[in-house]
Amino acid sequence: MAGTLVDGTAAAVGIECFCSPHEAGFSGIIKARPEDFCVQEVSEDGTVVDLSPGDEKDVVLAAPPSAPAKIKKSIETSEPEEGWRAFLDTTLGPNVVDAIAGIVTSHETLVRIPAPGDLSDKVKLLHAIQHCFPGVQSDNAKDDHGAAVLALSLDPLFAKLRQGGMAGDDCNRVLAFLLRGPLAATADDGVALVHAQTKEARTKMHRLISSSTSSLVTKTTATGGVHVSFSPKTLQKQRKRKQDTFVRCTLQKVRLPSSVRHASSVRYASSLQTNVDHFSALDVLARAFRAAVADLSVAGTKDKRAVTHQHVVVKNVTPETIRGVAGQLHSAGLAVGGLQYVDRPLSLGQTRGNRCEVNLDSTDPPPTCRFTIRIRNVDAPASLVGDAVASVHATGCLNYFGVQRVGHPGVPVRSHHIGQAMLQQKWDDVVRLLFSQTQLHDVNLTAKQAFLETRDIGQALKDLPDKCATERAVLMGLRRFGPSEAKKAVLQIPYHRRVMYLHAYQSYVFNRMVSHRMRAHGASVVLAGDLVQDPETKQIRVVDRPEDEDMANVVLPLVGTKIQYPANDVGAHYAAILRDDDVDVASWCQDATVKGAYRHVLCRAAHLTWHADGEKDIIVAFQLPPGSFATVFLRELMKASPTEQPSDDVQASPLSTLA
């Protein structure tokens, strides 16, 4: 069975098996030069993202600011003639409605009801529940058979207000006011409490609401009551959001030679110095645009040592500002252009994937860089390469997360180790791991180790350059909050960097589970209890009849608080891994919660072609779905992890990933 082939080098991060039937592989080096590895996003409409010279030189908006916004369908939620409560009784039955009412009176902790399949029916049902029971919150969930349900529970704010002494009907008034939102026509009217008539009661309510939510403010009225309204900050934020503008630009990461660094056209200019990691690129753009990093959205992260093309949507930054700084970005290895107004920001995964062109230099790498798997003669004939391409094209590859996500197996502390410590809430360990060796060639390791030995924050800030953004954020947090406040210091790491450590642990567990399933069952057999994603509805369900299912639809979960596990031995192995790692998903706090997701076990490349380029080089071109890794695909093709040319920029984030 093909799955018995094991790549021991990458096994430390869970990458162990192959699934394609060809056994003869070949060696090769990737990323010897940045232009050897080109990545282009493919947008949702199938357009391959590119930045032509004209796009950068003549920054032209493809749609004017006055372009009409996309018309959104409005779902009618007006109250039925019989009233909301009677509607619930008819729709759910009196017993179920009584159970929902019991949530507020603490008789029931959780009530699950079937979710209507029609969106309009679902919205109407949720509106009725909110109207009759403002203190009840609803979450989308799955039952044991994978059917969609609504999980109803007590709203945390309602519980806090009740525990603080607010009367039940006043709690309902406050929650109903919040649910209507700051954009409602009656938002400025606020709501009055009716059970705070004494001075002591009013003081208690003022303090309770102030400590419970930052969205509301209170004041004492002339008649001696308590009036609750939205805070000015909440009103401003929500109303501003309604007026937000979004400009999409094409971002190209390419470092220019000094002789042409200030040229007006950079599409085809590149050099050996291209080493711009994803997060650093966003930081540079944010500073240039005078915006927060949170105002920039992308559909995926891209590899550092490569020439990449992707869309970036910028919130509330004018096209004139982007045009004005475009030329200044060249020295940072970036180019922007092709501006267009859009109606919303991007979200992760909002592409059809990436189109990649990879130049493999087949020169035999030095022994210290060679992987310990059956790497064949570097002078592999064209027939061998052709057979490998045909084999992988037919079967696909195991959809592992690459070492760019989980951390390089050659270093003692990897990204998934840090994420695991975060999920365990062992914050002192997180600090220790961050200041350990996390990269193969870390020129700042001496400075980091010196801090661990001396705990001299001031000296460490002097020794570590600005590029060490993560470590410096922790140091400044320790200086601000005190040496014993490790958690507060870690939370000073920018959110987008911090959450990538959590994703690294999720990815590490996923890799281990793919290898376990491959060893136990292979890559061609669907099992009873497996999880599959419906290609049309994208819904996840449990397999009852394996013979009716396609292995291409089988998914495994990324561990989290909102997912279900396979109902077979694979699901049991998840529990064993988490137990061995001392990770309890149920105990994850708000600072570290990841909801989880699902990922296909197999990945297939589209538009796969190859050709020889000279005596030693081959060019491979292919397209991958969102979230899949080109290096993982090349590993399956070559039957060994491709050797990467070491980067000369060791300060880049260890979490730069190839989407």
XYZ file of C-alpha atoms in Angstrom:
659
model
C 0.000 0.000 0.000
C 1.374 3.424 -0.958
C 0.591 4.747 2.489
C 3.324 2.642 4.082
C 6.014 4.883 2.611
C 7.267 7.130 5.379
C 9.242 10.382 5.269
C 10.993 10.402 8.649
C 12.373 13.939 8.393
C 8.972 15.609 8.435
C 7.440 13.062 10.822
C 8.148 15.437 13.712
C 5.327 17.649 12.439
C 3.008 14.786 11.514
C 3.926 14.590 7.816
C 4.688 10.906 7.396
C 2.900 9.188 4.509
C 2.435 9.258 0.759
C -0.667 8.168 -1.131
C 0.273 8.139 -4.826
C 1.351 4.746 -6.229
C 4.627 5.723 -7.915
C 7.646 4.752 -5.852
C 10.532 6.309 -7.774
C 11.170 9.876 -6.718
C 13.775 12.503 -7.494
C 15.685 15.176 -5.618
C 15.569 18.893 -6.178
C 16.058 22.308 -4.687
C 13.323 24.942 -4.608
C 13.541 28.660 -3.906
C 17.200 28.943 -4.876
C 16.080 32.257 -6.365
C 12.822 34.061 -5.567
C 11.706 34.035 -9.189
C 11.867 30.233 -9.106
C 8.726 30.204 -6.962
C 5.866 32.272 -8.287
C 2.452 32.272 -6.589
C -0.638 33.917 -7.963
C -4.030 33.988 -6.272
C -7.060 32.864 -8.240
C -10.048 34.974 -7.208
C -13.574 33.669 -6.702
C -14.553 34.543 -10.269
C -11.623 32.538 -11.646
C -9.397 35.523 -12.456
C -5.684 34.920 -11.982
C -4.368 37.851 -9.945
C -1.566 39.696 -11.701
C 0.040 43.131 -11.576
C 1.008 44.450 -14.964
C 3.299 47.469 -15.428
C 0.358 49.655 -16.422
C -1.571 48.691 -13.313
C 1.138 50.146 -11.121
C 2.187 53.127 -13.192
C -1.326 54.318 -13.992
C -3.347 53.489 -10.911
C -6.883 53.513 -12.281
C -10.063 52.715 -10.413
C -12.094 50.061 -12.178
C -15.266 51.357 -10.494
C -15.984 54.940 -9.359
C -16.920 55.727 -5.740
C -20.476 56.370 -6.856
C -20.916 52.841 -8.143
C -24.139 51.413 -6.742
C -23.741 49.019 -3.865
C -24.702 45.411 -4.322
C -28.385 44.955 -3.607
C -28.955 42.576 -0.737
C -32.118 40.573 -0.383
C -34.172 41.616 2.620
C -35.827 38.832 4.598
C -39.230 39.770 5.973
C -39.484 39.358 9.752
C -42.640 41.288 10.576
C -44.725 40.014 13.471
C -47.431 37.539 12.405
C -51.080 38.315 13.072
C -51.310 35.794 15.906
C -48.259 37.301 17.676
C -44.747 35.970 18.232
C -45.557 33.726 21.190
C -48.452 32.038 19.386
C -46.183 31.615 16.352
C -43.629 29.798 18.527
C -46.297 27.573 20.067
C -47.502 26.594 16.610
C -44.031 26.129 15.126
C -42.259 24.361 17.996
C -45.043 23.157 20.243
C -45.912 24.405 23.760
C -43.601 21.930 25.494
C -40.551 23.127 23.568
C -41.485 26.770 24.145
C -41.813 26.075 27.872
C -38.352 24.498 27.811
C -36.940 27.630 26.152
C -38.603 29.771 28.791
C -36.984 27.530 31.380
C -33.542 28.600 30.179
C -34.152 32.064 31.633
C -35.420 30.663 34.936
C -32.433 28.266 35.145
C -34.554 25.157 34.754
C -32.828 24.271 31.497
C -29.150 24.797 30.653
C -29.354 23.970 26.937
C -32.210 23.350 24.527
C -31.613 22.047 20.994
C -34.237 22.489 18.304
C -34.106 21.489 14.618
C -32.895 24.306 12.382
C -35.270 25.136 9.514
C -33.747 24.382 6.140
C -35.140 27.518 4.536
C -33.216 30.670 5.464
C -36.360 32.814 5.678
C -37.980 30.349 8.076
C -34.819 30.236 10.165
C -34.579 34.026 10.417
C -38.243 34.292 11.382
C -37.861 31.619 14.074
C -34.778 33.314 15.549
C -36.539 36.672 15.523
C -39.490 35.178 17.386
C -37.204 33.627 20.021
C -35.350 36.921 20.502
C -38.614 38.833 20.819
C -40.155 36.466 23.373
C -36.966 35.538 25.235
C -34.291 38.273 24.898
C -32.134 36.492 27.473
C -31.722 33.416 25.255
C -28.886 33.206 22.746
C -28.732 30.886 19.742
C -25.766 29.110 18.153
C -25.629 26.957 15.039
C -24.706 23.374 15.885
C -24.968 19.759 14.718
C -26.646 16.823 16.397
C -25.037 13.387 16.698
C -26.138 12.527 13.167
C -24.805 15.702 11.591
C -28.182 17.414 11.217
C -28.300 21.195 11.689
C -29.803 22.349 14.991
C -30.119 25.590 16.946
C -28.477 25.352 20.364
C -30.305 27.704 22.741
C -28.691 28.781 26.005
C -28.670 31.650 28.497
C -27.075 34.840 27.196
C -23.927 35.569 29.289
C -24.817 39.263 29.685
C -28.343 38.390 30.827
C -26.882 35.974 33.375
C -24.435 38.585 34.649
C -27.146 41.221 35.043
C -29.436 38.807 36.862
C -26.650 37.672 39.176
C -25.852 41.319 39.856
C -29.366 41.956 41.143
C -31.227 43.370 38.142
C -34.897 42.398 37.955
C -35.819 39.871 35.279
C -38.089 42.163 33.277
C -35.450 44.919 33.359
C -32.927 42.390 32.036
C -35.328 41.613 29.208
C -35.656 45.321 28.399
C -31.887 45.816 28.281
C -31.247 42.705 26.161
C -34.078 43.535 23.768
C -32.618 47.034 23.367
C -29.199 45.571 22.599
C -30.636 43.115 20.098
C -32.321 45.908 18.155
C -28.877 47.449 17.777
C -27.446 50.978 17.480
C -28.711 51.350 13.907
C -32.366 50.919 14.890
C -34.632 53.938 14.491
C -35.277 53.965 18.248
C -31.616 53.548 19.247
C -31.286 57.139 20.500
C -34.336 56.740 22.755
C -32.635 54.227 25.029
C -34.576 52.213 27.598
C -35.654 52.943 31.174
C -35.346 50.536 34.106
C -38.483 50.310 36.238
C -37.124 48.622 39.356
C -34.414 51.089 40.422
C -36.352 53.617 42.479
C -34.054 54.131 45.475
C -30.659 55.824 45.427
C -28.938 52.607 46.527
C -30.680 50.627 43.776
C -29.744 53.202 41.144
C -26.093 53.194 42.210
C -26.069 49.416 42.061
C -27.497 49.393 38.522
C -25.069 52.070 37.303
C -22.110 50.014 38.539
C -23.529 46.708 37.329
C -24.079 47.852 33.749
C -20.750 49.690 33.635
C -18.881 46.552 34.716
C -20.874 44.210 32.456
C -20.580 45.805 29.026
C -18.795 48.709 27.358
C -21.578 49.077 24.787
C -24.009 50.726 27.209
C -23.973 53.807 29.434
C -26.417 54.872 32.135
C -27.637 58.082 33.698
C -30.110 59.095 36.382
C -33.185 60.809 34.961
C -34.910 63.896 36.357
C -37.661 61.658 37.708
C -35.208 59.519 39.666
C -35.013 56.532 37.315
C -32.141 54.850 35.479
C -31.898 55.391 31.726
C -29.798 53.010 29.598
C -28.472 53.928 26.147
C -25.712 53.002 23.737
C -22.319 54.509 24.465
C -21.189 57.243 22.052
C -18.285 55.034 20.972
C -20.632 52.183 20.065
C -22.936 54.482 18.115
C -20.033 56.057 16.261
C -18.423 52.712 15.445
C -21.596 51.070 14.148
C -22.769 54.061 12.150
C -19.318 54.573 10.694
C -19.263 50.923 9.672
C -22.349 51.543 7.584
C -20.384 54.200 5.673
C -17.141 52.228 5.314
C -15.511 52.137 1.902
C -13.333 49.297 0.667
C -10.691 49.577 -2.030
C -9.122 46.417 -3.412
C -5.585 46.552 -4.708
C -3.238 43.971 -6.153
C -0.123 43.416 -4.045
C 3.058 42.037 -5.528
C 5.965 41.073 -3.308
C 9.213 41.584 -5.210
C 12.540 43.086 -4.090
C 14.185 45.268 -6.741
C 17.897 45.623 -7.513
C 19.180 49.013 -6.419
C 19.654 50.143 -10.026
C 15.931 49.894 -10.770
C 14.476 50.184 -7.269
C 12.754 53.446 -8.118
C 11.651 52.568 -11.623
C 8.019 53.171 -12.506
C 7.437 49.644 -13.776
C 8.406 46.657 -11.647
C 6.376 43.741 -12.962
C 9.316 41.828 -14.348
C 12.089 43.093 -12.071
C 13.284 40.921 -9.207
C 16.480 39.903 -7.504
C 17.917 37.425 -5.064
C 16.954 39.545 -2.066
C 13.213 38.800 -2.106
C 12.408 37.852 1.495
C 9.225 39.694 2.470
C 7.101 37.619 4.811
C 3.333 37.983 4.831
C 2.914 39.789 8.150
C 5.807 42.153 7.507
C 4.243 43.075 4.173
C 0.943 43.946 5.861
C 2.786 45.965 8.507
C 4.574 47.951 5.795
C 1.320 48.608 3.936
C -0.491 49.675 7.109
C 2.223 52.179 8.001
C 2.339 53.539 4.469
C -1.454 53.914 4.309
C -1.596 55.308 7.875
C -4.066 52.578 8.755
C -4.283 49.758 11.262
C -3.271 46.265 10.181
C -6.842 45.244 11.060
C -8.060 47.530 8.237
C -6.295 45.328 5.683
C -7.873 42.019 4.693
C -6.544 39.191 2.527
C -7.841 35.828 1.360
C -4.732 33.929 2.444
C -1.119 34.172 3.541
C 1.698 33.739 1.068
C 5.198 32.339 1.109
C 8.096 34.634 1.970
C 10.828 33.541 -0.425
C 8.776 33.894 -3.579
C 7.298 36.332 -6.048
C 3.631 36.487 -5.077
C 0.523 38.225 -6.388
C -2.576 38.631 -4.242
C -5.520 40.928 -3.564
C -5.610 43.158 -0.491
C -8.749 45.068 0.503
C -8.104 48.292 2.430
C -10.820 49.863 4.563
C -11.375 53.635 4.641
C -8.179 54.562 2.792
C -8.621 56.737 -0.284
C -7.303 55.704 -3.692
C -5.287 58.935 -3.716
C -3.450 57.815 -0.579
C -2.636 54.434 -2.104
C -1.499 56.105 -5.323
C 0.671 58.526 -3.371
C 2.657 55.872 -1.510
C 2.874 53.227 -4.250
C 6.311 54.361 -5.339
C 7.637 54.360 -1.780
C 6.905 50.652 -1.359
C 9.506 49.496 -3.885
C 12.382 49.646 -1.417
C 10.411 47.337 0.883
C 10.024 44.764 -1.870
C 6.365 45.557 -2.563
C 4.304 46.911 -5.429
C 0.593 47.784 -5.503
C -1.829 48.677 -8.256
C -5.021 47.690 -10.043
C -7.318 49.540 -7.622
C -11.029 48.807 -7.582
C -13.892 49.627 -5.237
C -15.521 46.574 -3.642
C -18.424 46.219 -1.235
C -16.799 44.201 1.543
C -13.436 43.068 2.950
C -11.853 39.744 2.089
C -11.979 36.735 4.371
C -9.538 33.841 4.671
C -10.172 31.193 2.054
C -12.110 33.564 -0.217
C -10.275 32.410 -3.342
C -10.361 29.468 -5.671
C -6.800 28.735 -4.684
C -3.334 29.586 -5.916
C -1.675 29.144 -9.254
C 1.978 28.197 -8.840
C 4.953 27.956 -11.141
C 7.983 26.323 -9.567
C 11.480 26.016 -11.018
C 13.231 22.940 -9.601
C 17.027 23.017 -9.742
C 17.940 19.328 -9.892
C 21.542 19.775 -8.808
C 22.321 17.267 -6.048
C 22.046 19.124 -2.704
C 24.752 18.795 -0.059
C 24.240 15.888 2.377
C 23.364 18.202 5.277
C 20.301 19.401 3.326
C 19.173 16.027 2.008
C 16.059 14.380 3.438
C 16.292 10.819 4.591
C 13.805 9.134 2.262
C 14.277 7.346 -0.990
C 15.603 10.221 -2.992
C 16.507 8.978 -6.448
C 19.312 9.909 -8.765
C 19.227 13.587 -9.606
C 19.622 12.744 -13.266
C 16.181 11.150 -13.358
C 15.000 10.543 -16.904
C 12.048 12.411 -18.289
C 10.016 9.211 -18.265
C 10.363 8.944 -14.471
C 9.280 12.535 -13.931
C 6.402 12.055 -16.348
C 5.242 8.935 -14.522
C 5.375 10.785 -11.198
C 3.334 13.684 -12.570
C 0.725 11.315 -14.026
C 0.540 9.370 -10.757
C -0.013 12.436 -8.570
C -2.419 13.948 -11.074
C -4.581 10.815 -10.852
C -4.549 10.234 -7.097
C -3.811 13.651 -5.609
C -1.797 14.065 -2.451
C -2.445 13.984 1.262
C -3.617 17.454 2.238
C -1.038 18.048 4.965
C -0.302 21.492 6.333
C 3.231 22.451 5.337
C 6.109 23.167 7.669
C 5.509 26.856 6.956
C 2.401 26.526 9.136
C 3.438 24.103 11.890
C 7.132 24.946 12.156
C 10.317 23.508 10.689
C 11.105 19.988 11.973
C 14.777 20.904 12.215
C 14.345 23.392 15.081
C 13.751 22.483 18.743
C 10.823 24.875 19.265
C 8.204 24.987 16.555
C 5.111 27.100 16.074
C 2.792 24.300 17.173
C 4.667 23.999 20.485
C 3.912 27.655 21.210
C 0.272 27.258 20.201
C -0.083 24.195 22.417
C 1.288 26.104 25.414
C -1.184 28.923 24.718
C -4.085 26.489 24.660
C -2.836 24.966 27.907
C -2.746 28.516 29.305
C 0.860 27.990 30.414
C 1.890 31.562 29.778
C 5.348 31.383 31.362
C 6.088 28.486 29.022
C 4.867 30.544 26.071
C 7.376 33.289 26.895
C 10.175 30.749 27.323
C 9.372 29.095 23.991
C 9.191 32.395 22.123
C 12.701 33.239 23.316
C 14.097 29.843 22.310
C 15.400 28.785 18.911
C 12.427 28.859 16.542
C 14.356 29.127 13.257
C 17.181 27.176 11.646
C 19.562 30.126 11.396
C 18.560 32.528 14.150
C 21.175 35.279 14.458
C 19.260 36.710 17.436
C 19.309 33.491 19.456
C 22.120 34.748 21.714
C 20.126 37.854 22.631
C 17.007 35.800 23.308
C 18.855 33.302 25.470
C 20.488 36.153 27.380
C 17.049 37.485 28.269
C 15.925 34.086 29.563
C 19.016 33.962 31.782
C 19.036 37.561 33.061
C 15.408 38.691 32.607
C 16.840 42.115 31.740
C 13.975 43.581 29.704
C 15.720 46.851 28.877
C 18.844 45.160 27.554
C 16.803 42.692 25.515
C 14.901 45.548 23.863
C 18.254 47.073 22.914
C 19.618 43.778 21.578
C 16.617 42.616 19.542
C 15.974 44.529 16.284
C 12.584 45.848 15.221
C 12.118 42.841 12.943
C 11.685 40.671 16.046
C 8.167 42.062 16.389
C 6.740 39.161 18.385
C 9.516 39.035 20.963
C 9.590 42.816 21.347
C 5.818 42.914 21.895
C 6.205 40.437 24.757
C 9.101 42.407 26.247
C 7.146 45.655 26.179
C 4.223 43.855 27.786
C 6.450 42.588 30.598
C 7.833 46.084 31.101
C 4.329 47.561 31.220
C 2.548 44.977 33.377
C 5.406 43.496 35.378
C 7.736 40.480 35.033
C 5.165 38.116 36.564
C 2.360 39.027 34.120
C 3.265 36.591 31.359
C -0.297 36.236 30.065
C -0.835 39.978 29.686
C 2.536 40.240 27.965
C 1.722 37.477 25.473
C -1.591 39.149 24.671
C 0.387 42.196 23.478
C 1.429 40.169 20.441
C -0.686 41.407 17.502
C -3.775 39.260 17.177
C -3.073 38.104 13.625
C 0.328 36.784 14.712
C -0.917 35.303 17.978
C -3.750 33.361 16.395
C -1.373 31.785 13.891
C 0.329 29.924 16.746
C -3.062 28.487 17.692
C -3.658 27.513 14.076
C -0.235 25.864 14.038
C -1.274 23.478 16.810
C -4.571 22.732 15.052
C -2.600 22.015 11.882
C -0.114 19.792 13.704
C -2.900 17.621 15.135
C -4.539 17.466 11.694
C -1.281 16.246 10.138
C -0.941 13.518 12.748
C -4.526 12.429 12.173
C -4.057 12.251 8.385
C -1.013 10.038 8.905
C -2.901 7.848 11.391
C -5.818 7.395 9.011
C -3.476 6.689 6.116
C -1.564 4.012 8.025
C -4.722 2.416 9.404
C -7.054 2.579 6.415
C -5.288 3.952 3.339
C -6.432 6.766 1.084
C -9.069 5.003 -1.006
C -11.519 3.579 1.538
C -14.406 5.543 3.062
C -15.349 4.299 6.537
C -18.630 4.231 8.386
C -18.511 7.132 10.821
C -16.264 9.253 8.605
C -17.161 12.895 8.065
C -17.885 14.103 4.531
C -18.603 17.544 3.147
C -21.438 17.742 0.656
C -20.000 19.307 -2.531
C -23.173 21.315 -3.134
C -24.372 22.451 0.304
C -20.936 22.341 2.022
C -22.676 20.751 5.014
C -20.784 18.220 7.142
C -22.436 14.874 7.818
C -21.554 11.467 9.255
C -21.214 8.560 6.811
C -23.808 5.806 7.191
C -23.295 4.016 3.859
C -19.580 4.124 2.942
C -20.189 2.449 -0.405
C -22.170 5.499 -1.552
C -19.452 8.025 -0.703
C -16.447 9.452 -2.528
C -13.094 9.631 -0.743
C -12.599 13.075 -2.288
C -15.328 14.419 0.032
C -13.918 12.966 3.268
C -12.792 15.628 5.748
C -11.082 15.654 9.115
C -11.692 18.355 11.717
C -9.258 20.951 12.973
C -9.727 20.696 16.724
C -11.886 23.401 18.256
C -14.958 24.166 20.288
C -17.511 24.109 17.448
C -16.747 20.923 15.511
C -17.696 17.260 15.627
C -15.332 14.311 15.362
C -15.572 11.156 13.234
C -17.768 8.490 14.818
C -15.183 5.719 14.464
C -11.654 4.821 15.561
C -10.335 7.995 13.911
C -12.418 10.105 16.278
C -11.142 8.066 19.214
C -7.569 8.758 18.116
C -8.273 12.500 18.213
C -9.225 12.157 21.872
C -6.056 10.174 22.571
C -3.805 12.806 20.961
C -5.407 15.675 22.882
C -5.176 13.712 26.105
C -1.484 12.942 25.529
C -0.848 16.617 24.705
C -2.662 17.710 27.888
C -5.041 19.855 25.849
C -8.653 20.147 27.009
C -10.772 21.786 24.321
C -13.662 22.349 26.735
C -11.492 24.501 29.002
C -10.194 26.876 26.340
C -10.695 30.411 27.557
C -11.888 33.357 25.490
C -8.331 34.516 24.871
C -7.396 31.211 23.266
C -10.604 29.805 21.821
C -10.515 28.497 18.273
C -13.800 27.229 16.937
C -12.280 24.666 14.608
C -12.987 23.831 10.971
C -12.882 20.957 8.505
C -10.276 20.122 5.874
C -10.266 17.538 3.100
C -7.960 14.564 3.559
C -6.965 14.575 -0.104
C -5.953 17.441 -2.367
C -5.829 17.372 -6.152
C -3.966 19.792 -8.366
C -5.628 21.286 -11.419
C -3.985 22.411 -14.671
C -0.911 20.332 -13.872
C 1.842 20.566 -16.487
C 5.600 20.144 -16.544
C 8.482 20.484 -18.945
C 12.259 20.305 -18.887
C 14.160 23.582 -18.918
C 17.752 22.840 -19.850
C 19.667 19.791 -18.690
C 19.055 20.102 -14.951
C 15.855 22.082 -14.446
C 12.172 21.289 -14.795
C 9.217 23.673 -14.635
C 6.060 22.453 -12.904
C 2.863 24.476 -13.114
C -0.330 23.669 -11.230
C -3.267 25.145 -9.369
C -4.312 24.208 -5.827
C -7.514 24.756 -3.866
C -7.558 27.305 -1.017
C -5.400 26.425 1.960
C -3.342 23.708 0.265
C 0.449 23.853 0.198
C 2.604 23.721 -2.919
C 5.513 22.265 -0.943
C 3.297 19.380 0.216
C 2.253 18.690 -3.369
C 5.898 18.731 -4.498
C 6.780 16.327 -1.682
C 4.235 13.820 -3.015
C 5.537 14.295 -6.544
C 9.203 13.876 -5.587
C 8.607 11.246 -2.873
C 10.619 13.427 -0.511
C 10.287 16.880 0.968
C 11.883 19.287 -1.516
C 15.055 20.937 -0.301
C 14.570 24.659 0.219
C 17.387 27.159 -0.204
C 17.913 28.730 3.264
C 16.616 32.273 3.510
C 19.070 35.058 4.244
C 16.436 36.872 6.302
C 16.105 34.982 9.567
C 13.895 37.595 11.168
C 10.768 36.745 9.256
C 7.828 35.208 11.040
C 8.059 31.407 11.345
C 4.368 31.302 10.465
C 4.530 32.616 6.926
C 2.383 30.113 5.051
C 1.747 29.135 1.504
C -2.009 29.206 1.075
